[in-house]
Amino acid sequence: MYLSKQSYKKIIDDLRDGLYIVDRDRKVVFWNRAAERLSGFTSEEVISKRCADNILCHVDDIGQNLCNSSCPLAATIDSGMVHDAELFLHHKNGHRIPVSVRVVPLTDDKGEVIGGVEMFSDSSNKAANELRLLELEKLALLDELTQLANRRYLERELEARLEEMSRYDIPFGVLFMDLDDFKRVNDDYGHETGDRVLSFVGGTLSANSRPFDLYGRWGGEEFVGIVRNVTAANLKHMGQRLRKLVEKSFLLVGEERLRVTISIGATMALPEDTLQSLLQRADLLMYQSKGAGKNRLTIG
């Protein structure tokens, strides 16, 4: 059976997973429609550019930029071997999305490696998040700007988790997060850009949450995470991962990469806690992070 080049292109374009092809210099020569949908970048924006040029900018789960060190594409092109990885790509809107990646070598008729093909799929809890969005919209408990739970819903959820801990001894922790120097962002770039920053930070929190945890906007530039069934060590690890993912994300403002950081207060709920005492402790720990130099997590 003969298939034309147009038929092959249509098949690749209609894939559910993102797929792009690079040459030996890692310049993009093909970018399918799913790659556009998952990343926010159109093919016109990326063709002939290197993937590290303000496009996907992969980082690992500790926030290390892989484009200049452990890039799976580079490893495949150098070795001719298939590579699989779990990474976080940079969406055009600024937030980080967890993706499962497979890279295969592209060879010529002589078997020489002439480039690489990367396929990537969204590994975030998208289905669970979409169901949560529908529920929040129905109950008018959605923060319109960030598409996260609003303060009213967070308070209700915290009360439910305290009751659950009292009855069934199920532990949970709280992450109280505040954007560092956010007033400067609004002053220097305007409130519209400030809103875009809040949106991409919210997107990073949402995309990297477990289905049974909840993240929401407490107000202004403050966010709260309610993390169920964890130890203090787990809570610290999850908070540090989110902090580093936000730090390694950026928003393109013209040609400039606008970066922000967050300071976090992390605490486990105690049997004697009330809603007020739990939040007050988390808030105080967050301010300790601010006082210690910002862009850090304090747990207590």
Tab-separated table of C-alpha atoms in Angstrom, residues 95-206:
chain	number	residue	atom	x	y	z
A	95	HIS	CA	3.253	27.678	33.519
A	96	ARG	CA	4.928	24.284	33.703
A	97	ILE	CA	3.192	21.090	32.545
A	98	PRO	CA	4.371	17.566	33.460
A	99	VAL	CA	4.908	15.448	30.342
A	100	SER	CA	5.960	11.911	29.494
A	101	VAL	CA	8.595	12.036	26.745
A	102	ARG	CA	9.955	9.469	24.306
A	103	VAL	CA	12.748	10.394	21.894
A	104	VAL	CA	13.805	8.201	18.957
A	105	PRO	CA	16.669	8.792	16.524
A	106	LEU	CA	15.995	9.862	12.953
A	107	THR	CA	18.342	8.156	10.480
A	108	ASP	CA	19.127	8.377	6.774
A	109	ASP	CA	19.314	5.471	4.304
A	110	LYS	CA	22.826	4.628	5.533
A	111	GLY	CA	21.704	4.432	9.181
A	112	GLU	CA	23.447	7.673	10.122
A	113	VAL	CA	21.659	9.759	12.752
A	114	ILE	CA	20.441	13.006	11.162
A	115	GLY	CA	18.130	14.212	13.921
A	116	GLY	CA	15.562	13.134	16.453
A	117	VAL	CA	11.825	12.732	16.934
A	118	GLU	CA	10.294	13.645	20.298
A	119	MET	CA	6.804	12.563	21.300
A	120	PHE	CA	5.279	13.983	24.479
A	121	SER	CA	1.988	13.583	26.304
A	122	ASP	CA	0.389	15.523	29.147
A	123	SER	CA	0.815	13.514	32.370
A	124	SER	CA	-0.971	15.979	34.644
A	125	ASN	CA	-4.192	15.087	36.395
A	126	LYS	CA	-6.167	16.769	33.644
A	127	ALA	CA	-9.329	14.699	33.894
A	128	ALA	CA	-9.552	15.136	37.657
A	129	ASN	CA	-8.877	18.859	37.342
A	130	GLU	CA	-11.579	19.278	34.683
A	131	LEU	CA	-14.136	17.545	36.922
A	132	ARG	CA	-13.062	19.784	39.787
A	133	LEU	CA	-13.498	22.877	37.582
A	134	LEU	CA	-17.048	21.860	36.732
A	135	GLU	CA	-17.848	21.348	40.396
A	136	LEU	CA	-16.322	24.662	41.431
A	137	GLU	CA	-18.102	26.579	38.680
A	138	LYS	CA	-21.406	25.013	39.716
A	139	LEU	CA	-20.887	26.069	43.325
A	140	ALA	CA	-19.506	29.533	42.489
A	141	LEU	CA	-16.303	28.607	44.291
A	142	LEU	CA	-13.906	29.243	41.414
A	143	ASP	CA	-11.365	32.034	41.262
A	144	GLU	CA	-12.046	33.454	37.804
A	145	LEU	CA	-8.528	34.693	37.085
A	146	THR	CA	-6.512	31.603	38.012
A	147	GLN	CA	-9.200	28.939	37.530
A	148	LEU	CA	-8.335	27.572	40.994
A	149	ALA	CA	-10.505	27.186	44.090
A	150	ASN	CA	-11.293	30.496	45.760
A	151	ARG	CA	-10.923	31.392	49.444
A	152	ARG	CA	-14.448	30.285	50.341
A	153	TYR	CA	-13.860	26.803	48.944
A	154	LEU	CA	-10.451	26.527	50.594
A	155	GLU	CA	-11.945	27.371	53.990
A	156	ARG	CA	-14.666	24.767	53.513
A	157	GLU	CA	-12.117	22.137	52.473
A	158	LEU	CA	-9.840	22.903	55.431
A	159	GLU	CA	-12.755	22.485	57.851
A	160	ALA	CA	-13.577	19.132	56.212
A	161	ARG	CA	-9.967	17.949	56.457
A	162	LEU	CA	-9.764	18.922	60.144
A	163	GLU	CA	-12.954	16.940	60.799
A	164	GLU	CA	-11.566	13.993	58.817
A	165	MET	CA	-8.332	14.063	60.826
A	166	SER	CA	-10.259	14.169	64.090
A	167	ARG	CA	-12.485	11.212	63.158
A	168	TYR	CA	-10.177	8.968	61.153
A	169	ASP	CA	-6.679	10.212	62.047
A	170	ILE	CA	-5.884	11.006	58.391
A	171	PRO	CA	-2.980	13.506	58.308
A	172	PHE	CA	-2.770	16.513	56.021
A	173	GLY	CA	-0.588	19.547	55.562
A	174	VAL	CA	-0.922	23.109	54.342
A	175	LEU	CA	1.309	25.100	51.983
A	176	PHE	CA	0.831	28.859	52.305
A	177	MET	CA	2.454	30.542	49.291
A	178	ASP	CA	3.035	34.190	48.441
A	179	LEU	CA	4.602	35.660	45.297
A	180	ASP	CA	7.775	37.579	46.053
A	181	ASP	CA	7.933	41.281	45.113
A	182	PHE	CA	4.649	41.099	43.226
A	183	LYS	CA	4.040	44.841	43.654
A	184	ARG	CA	7.166	45.443	41.576
A	185	VAL	CA	5.710	43.288	38.778
A	186	ASN	CA	2.533	45.382	38.717
A	187	ASP	CA	4.473	48.656	38.957
A	188	ASP	CA	7.009	47.760	36.251
A	189	TYR	CA	4.830	45.813	33.807
A	190	GLY	CA	1.234	46.796	34.581
A	191	HIS	CA	-1.688	44.973	36.148
A	192	GLU	CA	-2.539	43.044	32.973
A	193	THR	CA	0.884	41.397	33.037
A	194	GLY	CA	0.482	40.900	36.785
A	195	ASP	CA	-2.738	38.996	36.122
A	196	ARG	CA	-0.946	36.829	33.560
A	197	VAL	CA	1.721	36.037	36.166
A	198	LEU	CA	-0.937	34.999	38.701
A	199	SER	CA	-2.523	32.808	36.022
A	200	PHE	CA	0.677	30.974	35.107
A	201	VAL	CA	1.597	30.401	38.755
A	202	GLY	CA	-1.901	29.028	39.320
A	203	GLY	CA	-1.495	26.846	36.234
A	204	THR	CA	1.779	25.417	37.544
A	205	LEU	CA	0.175	24.544	40.900
A	206	SER	CA	-2.863	22.959	39.241
